[in-house]
Coordinates of C-alpha atoms and ligand atoms in Angstrom, one line a residue:
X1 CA 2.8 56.2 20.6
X2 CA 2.1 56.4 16.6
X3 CA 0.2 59.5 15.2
X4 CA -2.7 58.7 13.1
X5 CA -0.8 60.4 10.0
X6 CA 1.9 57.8 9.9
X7 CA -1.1 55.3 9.5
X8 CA -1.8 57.0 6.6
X9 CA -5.6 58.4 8.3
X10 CA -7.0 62.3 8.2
X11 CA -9.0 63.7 11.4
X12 CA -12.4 65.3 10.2
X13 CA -11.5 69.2 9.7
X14 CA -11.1 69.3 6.6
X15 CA -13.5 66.7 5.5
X16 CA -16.3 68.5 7.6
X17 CA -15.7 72.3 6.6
X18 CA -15.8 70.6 2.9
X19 CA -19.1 69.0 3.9
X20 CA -20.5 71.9 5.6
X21 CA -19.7 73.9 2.3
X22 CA -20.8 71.5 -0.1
X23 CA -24.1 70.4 1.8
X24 CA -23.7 66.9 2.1
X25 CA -22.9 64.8 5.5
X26 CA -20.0 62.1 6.3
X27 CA -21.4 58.8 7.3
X28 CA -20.1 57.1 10.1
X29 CA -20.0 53.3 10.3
X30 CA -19.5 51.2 13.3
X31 CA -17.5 48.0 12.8
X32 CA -16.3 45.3 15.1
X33 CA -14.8 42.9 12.5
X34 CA -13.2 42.0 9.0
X35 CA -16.3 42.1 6.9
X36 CA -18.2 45.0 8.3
X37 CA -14.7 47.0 7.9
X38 CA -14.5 45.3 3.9
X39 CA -17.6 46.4 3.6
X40 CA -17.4 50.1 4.8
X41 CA -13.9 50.3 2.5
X42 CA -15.5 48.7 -0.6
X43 CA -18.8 51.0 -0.3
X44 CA -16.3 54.4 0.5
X45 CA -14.2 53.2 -2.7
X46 CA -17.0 52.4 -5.0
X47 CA -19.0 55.7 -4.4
X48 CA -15.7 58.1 -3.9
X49 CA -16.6 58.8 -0.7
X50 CA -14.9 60.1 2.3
X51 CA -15.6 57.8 5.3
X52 CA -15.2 57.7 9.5
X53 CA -14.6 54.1 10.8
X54 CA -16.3 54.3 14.3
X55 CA -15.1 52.7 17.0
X56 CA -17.7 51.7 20.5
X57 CA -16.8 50.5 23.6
X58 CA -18.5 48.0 22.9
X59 CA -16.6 47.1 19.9
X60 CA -13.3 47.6 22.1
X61 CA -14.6 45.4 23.9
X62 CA -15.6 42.8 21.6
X63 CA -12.6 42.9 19.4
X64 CA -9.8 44.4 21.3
X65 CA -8.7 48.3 20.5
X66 CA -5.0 47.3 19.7
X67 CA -6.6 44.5 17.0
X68 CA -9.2 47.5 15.6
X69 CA -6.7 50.3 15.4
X70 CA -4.8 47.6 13.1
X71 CA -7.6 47.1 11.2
X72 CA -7.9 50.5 10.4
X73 CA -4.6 50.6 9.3
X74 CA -5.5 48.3 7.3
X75 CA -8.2 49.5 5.8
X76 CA -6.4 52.3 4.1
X77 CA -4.1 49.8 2.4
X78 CA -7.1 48.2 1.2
X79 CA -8.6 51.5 0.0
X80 CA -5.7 51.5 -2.2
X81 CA -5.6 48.5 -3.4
X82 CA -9.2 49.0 -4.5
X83 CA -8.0 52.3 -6.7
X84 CA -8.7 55.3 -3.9
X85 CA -5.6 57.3 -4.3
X86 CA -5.5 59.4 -1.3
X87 CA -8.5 57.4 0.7
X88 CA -10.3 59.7 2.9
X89 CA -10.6 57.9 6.2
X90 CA -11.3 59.3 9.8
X91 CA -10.8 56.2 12.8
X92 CA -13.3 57.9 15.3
X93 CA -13.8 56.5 19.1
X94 CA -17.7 56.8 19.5
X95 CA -18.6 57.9 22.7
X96 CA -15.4 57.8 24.9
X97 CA -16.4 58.4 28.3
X98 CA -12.9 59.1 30.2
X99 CA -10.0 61.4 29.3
X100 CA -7.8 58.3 29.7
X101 CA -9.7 56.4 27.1
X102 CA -9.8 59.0 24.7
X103 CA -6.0 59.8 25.2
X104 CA -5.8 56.2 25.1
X105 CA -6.9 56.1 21.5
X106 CA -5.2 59.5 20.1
X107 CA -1.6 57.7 21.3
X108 CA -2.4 54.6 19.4
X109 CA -3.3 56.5 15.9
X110 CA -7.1 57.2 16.3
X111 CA -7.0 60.7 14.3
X112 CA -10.4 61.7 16.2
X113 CA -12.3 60.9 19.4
X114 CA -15.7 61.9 20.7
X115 CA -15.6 63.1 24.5
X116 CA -19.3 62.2 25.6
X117 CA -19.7 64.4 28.7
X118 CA -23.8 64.7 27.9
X119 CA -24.7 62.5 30.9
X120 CA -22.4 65.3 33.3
X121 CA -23.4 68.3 34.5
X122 CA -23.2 71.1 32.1
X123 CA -20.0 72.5 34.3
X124 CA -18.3 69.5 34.4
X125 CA -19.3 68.3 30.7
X126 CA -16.9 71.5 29.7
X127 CA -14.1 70.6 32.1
X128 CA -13.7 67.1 30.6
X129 CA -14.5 68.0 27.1
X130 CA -11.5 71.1 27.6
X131 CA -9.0 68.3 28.4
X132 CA -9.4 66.3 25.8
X133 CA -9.4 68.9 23.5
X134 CA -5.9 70.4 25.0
X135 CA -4.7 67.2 24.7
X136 CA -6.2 65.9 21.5
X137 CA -4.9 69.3 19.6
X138 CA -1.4 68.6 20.7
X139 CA -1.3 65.8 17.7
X140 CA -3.5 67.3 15.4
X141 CA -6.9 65.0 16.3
X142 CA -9.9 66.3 15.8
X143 CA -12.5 65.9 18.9
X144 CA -16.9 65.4 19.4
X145 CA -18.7 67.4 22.0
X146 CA -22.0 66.1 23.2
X147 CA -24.9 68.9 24.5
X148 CA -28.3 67.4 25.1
X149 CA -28.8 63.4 25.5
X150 CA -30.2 60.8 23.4
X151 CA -33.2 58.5 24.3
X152 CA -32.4 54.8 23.1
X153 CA -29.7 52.0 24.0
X154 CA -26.1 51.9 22.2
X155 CA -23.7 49.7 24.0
X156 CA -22.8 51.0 27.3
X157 CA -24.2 54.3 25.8
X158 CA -27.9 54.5 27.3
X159 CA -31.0 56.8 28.3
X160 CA -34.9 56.7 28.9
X161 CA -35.6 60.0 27.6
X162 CA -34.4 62.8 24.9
X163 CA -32.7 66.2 26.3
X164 CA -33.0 68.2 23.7
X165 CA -30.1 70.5 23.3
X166 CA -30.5 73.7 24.6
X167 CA -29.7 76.1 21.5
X168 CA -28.8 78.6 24.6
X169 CA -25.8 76.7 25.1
X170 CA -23.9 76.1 22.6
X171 CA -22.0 79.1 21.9
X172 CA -20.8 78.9 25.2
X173 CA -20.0 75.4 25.2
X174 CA -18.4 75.2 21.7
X175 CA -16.1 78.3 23.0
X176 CA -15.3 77.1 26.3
X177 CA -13.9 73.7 25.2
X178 CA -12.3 74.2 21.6
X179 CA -14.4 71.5 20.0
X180 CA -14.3 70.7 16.5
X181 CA -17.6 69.3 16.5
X182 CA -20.7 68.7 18.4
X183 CA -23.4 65.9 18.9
X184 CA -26.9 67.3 19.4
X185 CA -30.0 65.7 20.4
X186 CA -32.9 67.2 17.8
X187 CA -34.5 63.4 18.3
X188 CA -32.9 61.2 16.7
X189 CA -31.9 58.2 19.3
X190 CA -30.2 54.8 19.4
X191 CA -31.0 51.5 18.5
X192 CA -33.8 49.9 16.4
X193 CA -37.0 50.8 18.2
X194 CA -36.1 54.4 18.2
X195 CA -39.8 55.4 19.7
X196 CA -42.7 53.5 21.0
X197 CA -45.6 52.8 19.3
X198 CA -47.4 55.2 21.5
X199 CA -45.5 58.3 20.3
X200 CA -46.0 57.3 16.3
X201 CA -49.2 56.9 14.4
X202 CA -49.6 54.5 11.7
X203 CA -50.4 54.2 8.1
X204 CA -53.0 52.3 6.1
X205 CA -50.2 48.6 6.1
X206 CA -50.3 49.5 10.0
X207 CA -46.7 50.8 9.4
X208 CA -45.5 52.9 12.5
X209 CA -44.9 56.9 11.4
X210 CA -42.5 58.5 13.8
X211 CA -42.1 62.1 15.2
X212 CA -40.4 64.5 12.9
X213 CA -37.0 65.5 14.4
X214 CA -37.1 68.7 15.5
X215 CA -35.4 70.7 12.8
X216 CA -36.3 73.9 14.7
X217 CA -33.6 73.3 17.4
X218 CA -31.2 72.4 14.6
X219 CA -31.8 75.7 12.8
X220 CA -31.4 77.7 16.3
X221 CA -28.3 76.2 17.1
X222 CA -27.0 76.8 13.4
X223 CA -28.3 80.3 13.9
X224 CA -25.9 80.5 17.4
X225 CA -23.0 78.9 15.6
X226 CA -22.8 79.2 12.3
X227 CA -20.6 77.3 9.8
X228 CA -20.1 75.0 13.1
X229 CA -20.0 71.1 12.2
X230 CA -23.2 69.3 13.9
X231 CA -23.4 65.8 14.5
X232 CA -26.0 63.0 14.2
X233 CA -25.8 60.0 16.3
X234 CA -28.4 57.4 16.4
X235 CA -29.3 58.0 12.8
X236 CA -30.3 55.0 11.0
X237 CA -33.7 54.4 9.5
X238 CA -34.6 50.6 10.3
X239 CA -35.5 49.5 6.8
X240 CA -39.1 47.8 6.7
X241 CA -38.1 45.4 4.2
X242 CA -35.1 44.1 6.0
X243 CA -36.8 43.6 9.0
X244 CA -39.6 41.5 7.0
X245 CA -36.7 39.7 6.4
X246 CA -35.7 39.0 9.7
X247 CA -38.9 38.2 11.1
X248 CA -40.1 36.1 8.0
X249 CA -37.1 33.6 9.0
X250 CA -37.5 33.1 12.5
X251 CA -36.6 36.6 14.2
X252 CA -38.7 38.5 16.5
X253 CA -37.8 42.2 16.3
X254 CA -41.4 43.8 17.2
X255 CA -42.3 47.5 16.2
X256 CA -39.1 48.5 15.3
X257 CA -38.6 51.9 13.9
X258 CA -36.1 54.6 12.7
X259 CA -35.9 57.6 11.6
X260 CA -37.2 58.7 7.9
X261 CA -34.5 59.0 5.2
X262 CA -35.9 62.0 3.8
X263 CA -35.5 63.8 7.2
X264 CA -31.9 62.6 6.8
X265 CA -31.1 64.0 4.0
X266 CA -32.7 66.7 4.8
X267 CA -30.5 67.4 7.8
X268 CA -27.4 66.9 5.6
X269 CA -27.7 69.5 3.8
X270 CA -27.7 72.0 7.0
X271 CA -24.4 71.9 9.3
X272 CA -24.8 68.3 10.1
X273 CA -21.9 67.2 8.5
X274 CA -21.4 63.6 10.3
X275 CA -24.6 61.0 10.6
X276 CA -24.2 57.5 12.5
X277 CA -25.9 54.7 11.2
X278 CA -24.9 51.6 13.2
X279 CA -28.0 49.9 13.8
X280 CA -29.4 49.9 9.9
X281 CA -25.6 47.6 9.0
X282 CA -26.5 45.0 11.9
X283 CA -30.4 44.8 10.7
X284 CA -29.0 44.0 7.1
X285 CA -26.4 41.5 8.6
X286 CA -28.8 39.6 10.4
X287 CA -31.9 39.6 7.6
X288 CA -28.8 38.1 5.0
X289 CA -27.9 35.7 7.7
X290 CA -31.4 34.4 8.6
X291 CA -32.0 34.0 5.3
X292 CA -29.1 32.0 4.7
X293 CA -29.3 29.8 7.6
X294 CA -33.4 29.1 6.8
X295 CA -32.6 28.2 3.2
X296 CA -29.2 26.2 3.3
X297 CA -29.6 24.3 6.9
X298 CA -27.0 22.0 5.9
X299 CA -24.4 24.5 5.3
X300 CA -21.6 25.5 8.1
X301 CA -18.7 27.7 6.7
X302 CA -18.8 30.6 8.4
X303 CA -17.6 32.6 4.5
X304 CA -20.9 31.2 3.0
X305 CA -23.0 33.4 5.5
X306 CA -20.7 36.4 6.6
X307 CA -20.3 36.4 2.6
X308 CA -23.9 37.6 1.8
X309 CA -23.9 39.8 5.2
X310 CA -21.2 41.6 4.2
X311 CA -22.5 41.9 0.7
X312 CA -26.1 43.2 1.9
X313 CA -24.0 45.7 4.5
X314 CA -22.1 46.9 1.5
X315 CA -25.2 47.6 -1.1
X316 CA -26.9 49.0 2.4
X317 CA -24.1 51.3 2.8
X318 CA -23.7 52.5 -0.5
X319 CA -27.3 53.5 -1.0
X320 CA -26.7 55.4 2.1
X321 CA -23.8 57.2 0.9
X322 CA -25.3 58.1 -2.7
X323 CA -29.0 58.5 -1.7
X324 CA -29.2 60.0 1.9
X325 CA -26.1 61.4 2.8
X326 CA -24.7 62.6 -0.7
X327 CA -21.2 62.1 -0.2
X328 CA -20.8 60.2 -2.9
X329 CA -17.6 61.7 -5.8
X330 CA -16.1 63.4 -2.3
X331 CA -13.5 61.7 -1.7
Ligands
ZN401 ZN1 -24.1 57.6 19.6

């Protein structure tokens, strides 16, 4: 058992209420190995920005959660090596679907977890999310509530259609379980074809336009709960240009879409104080990798393509953090 301040990591209370105040949001970046972690630490040190280092099942699966906690660890060491002082980093579990995962992570040194009950009933959503929480508080970890689901595919993490959250509930549920944060579904969703084609129009280039998200539900809920942190998942946008990129060396990613970066920053400024953007760092990955492979076929250290990947995640991630999420001089 090692709590999560001997590692030298913060949970998101303070960083949140500072957000919330200040009318910016946190991003949130997935990683699953060395050089999307360098390149989340490099972008969080280079913009003075408080980051959360999010952690999937899938990516506990793919890289082992002993291996990942370590690498989190690290990361703060390399913060200050880079010249953060005090680095501001959270080590979130995304979507952890058991109390025994999410106590699994809070005894290893995760300093937050999110208890995804959205896929329970309402009743029993609360009864899980209340024993994390008892637990979780006990060391000082910050935990994610979910109300309302998300359309889209995540890892194990998956739905047909949007349930909006239901502004009704949320007073209830955010008193009922202690939260210290909440997910909401306003229509945002996950993965890179966030809607079909059917429910966009297109512009003049034949670019799809997607819904808005519903900012009405987000102000109702603030309304119910206010000063509450609120929570984005499934926020990236799906830059055009990258996926050109993709496609124009051999990929096939068809009508892909995101969500609008103006909406984005527009919801930072509310009570969303956390925005996850995991999709957006694989798309830029891939283009940069693509692009290597088509122009260099007769190259075959691994370093000379992850290098530009994590190169094009890093530029990818600060323009997030200075341009849409305005965390940027934070930290
Ligand atoms: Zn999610």
């Amino acid at each position: 058992m090692v709590n999560y301040k001997e590692l030298g990591l913060v949970n998101s209370r303070e960083m949140f209420k500072k957000a919330i105040d200040g009318k910016y949001a946190i991003a949130a970046f997935n990683f699953n190995n060395m050089e999307q972690m360098q390149a989340i630490v490099q972008a969080a040190v280079e913009t003075k920005s408080p980051v959360i280092l999010q952690v999937s099942s899938g990516a506990r699966k793919y890289a082992n959660q002993t291996l990942l906690r370590y690498m989190a660890q690290g990361a703060v060491e390399y913060a200050k090596e880079l010249g953060m002082e005090k680095p501001q980093i959270v080590l979130h579990l995304d979507h952890g679907d058991t109390f025994e995962l999410c106590k699994s992570c809070i005894d290893m040194g995760f300093s937050s977890v999110m208890i995804d009950g959205s896929h329970h009933s309402y009743e029993d959503n609360i009864a899980l999310t209340k024993k994390v929480v008892e637990y979780a508080h006990q060391f000082d970890v910050t935990v994610e509530g979910e109300l309302g689901v998300l359309a889209g595919v995540e890892d194990e993490v998956s739905a047909e259609h949007h349930t909006y959250t239901r502004p009704e509930e949320v007073v209830d549920f955010v008193s009922r379980t202690g939260v210290d944060s909440l997910a909401i579904s306003i229509g945002t969703s996950h993965g890179a074809n966030k809607f079909t084609p059917a429910q966009c129009t297109r512009d003049a280039n034949g670019i799809l336009i997607p819904p808005p998200l519903r900012f009405d539900i987000l102000e109702e809920v603030e309304k119910q709960i206010p000063g509450f942190p609120i929570v984005l998942h499934g926020s990236s946008s799906v830059p055009q240009d990258l996926v050109a990129i993709i496609n124009k060396y051999g990929g096939a990613m068809k009508d892909s879409i995101g969500i609008p970066e103006e909406q984005l920053r527009k919801a930072a400024t509310s009570a969303v104080c956390k925005i996850n953007i995991d999709s957006d760092g694989r798309i830029a990955m891939t283009a940069a990798i693509r692009e290597f492979f088509a122009n260099e076929p007769s190259k075959f250290d691994p370093r000379q393509y992850l290098g530009p990947a994590r190169e094009s995640l890093k530029k990818l991630y600060m323009h997030k953090i200075v341009s849409v999420l305005g965390s940027a001089d934070k930290a």
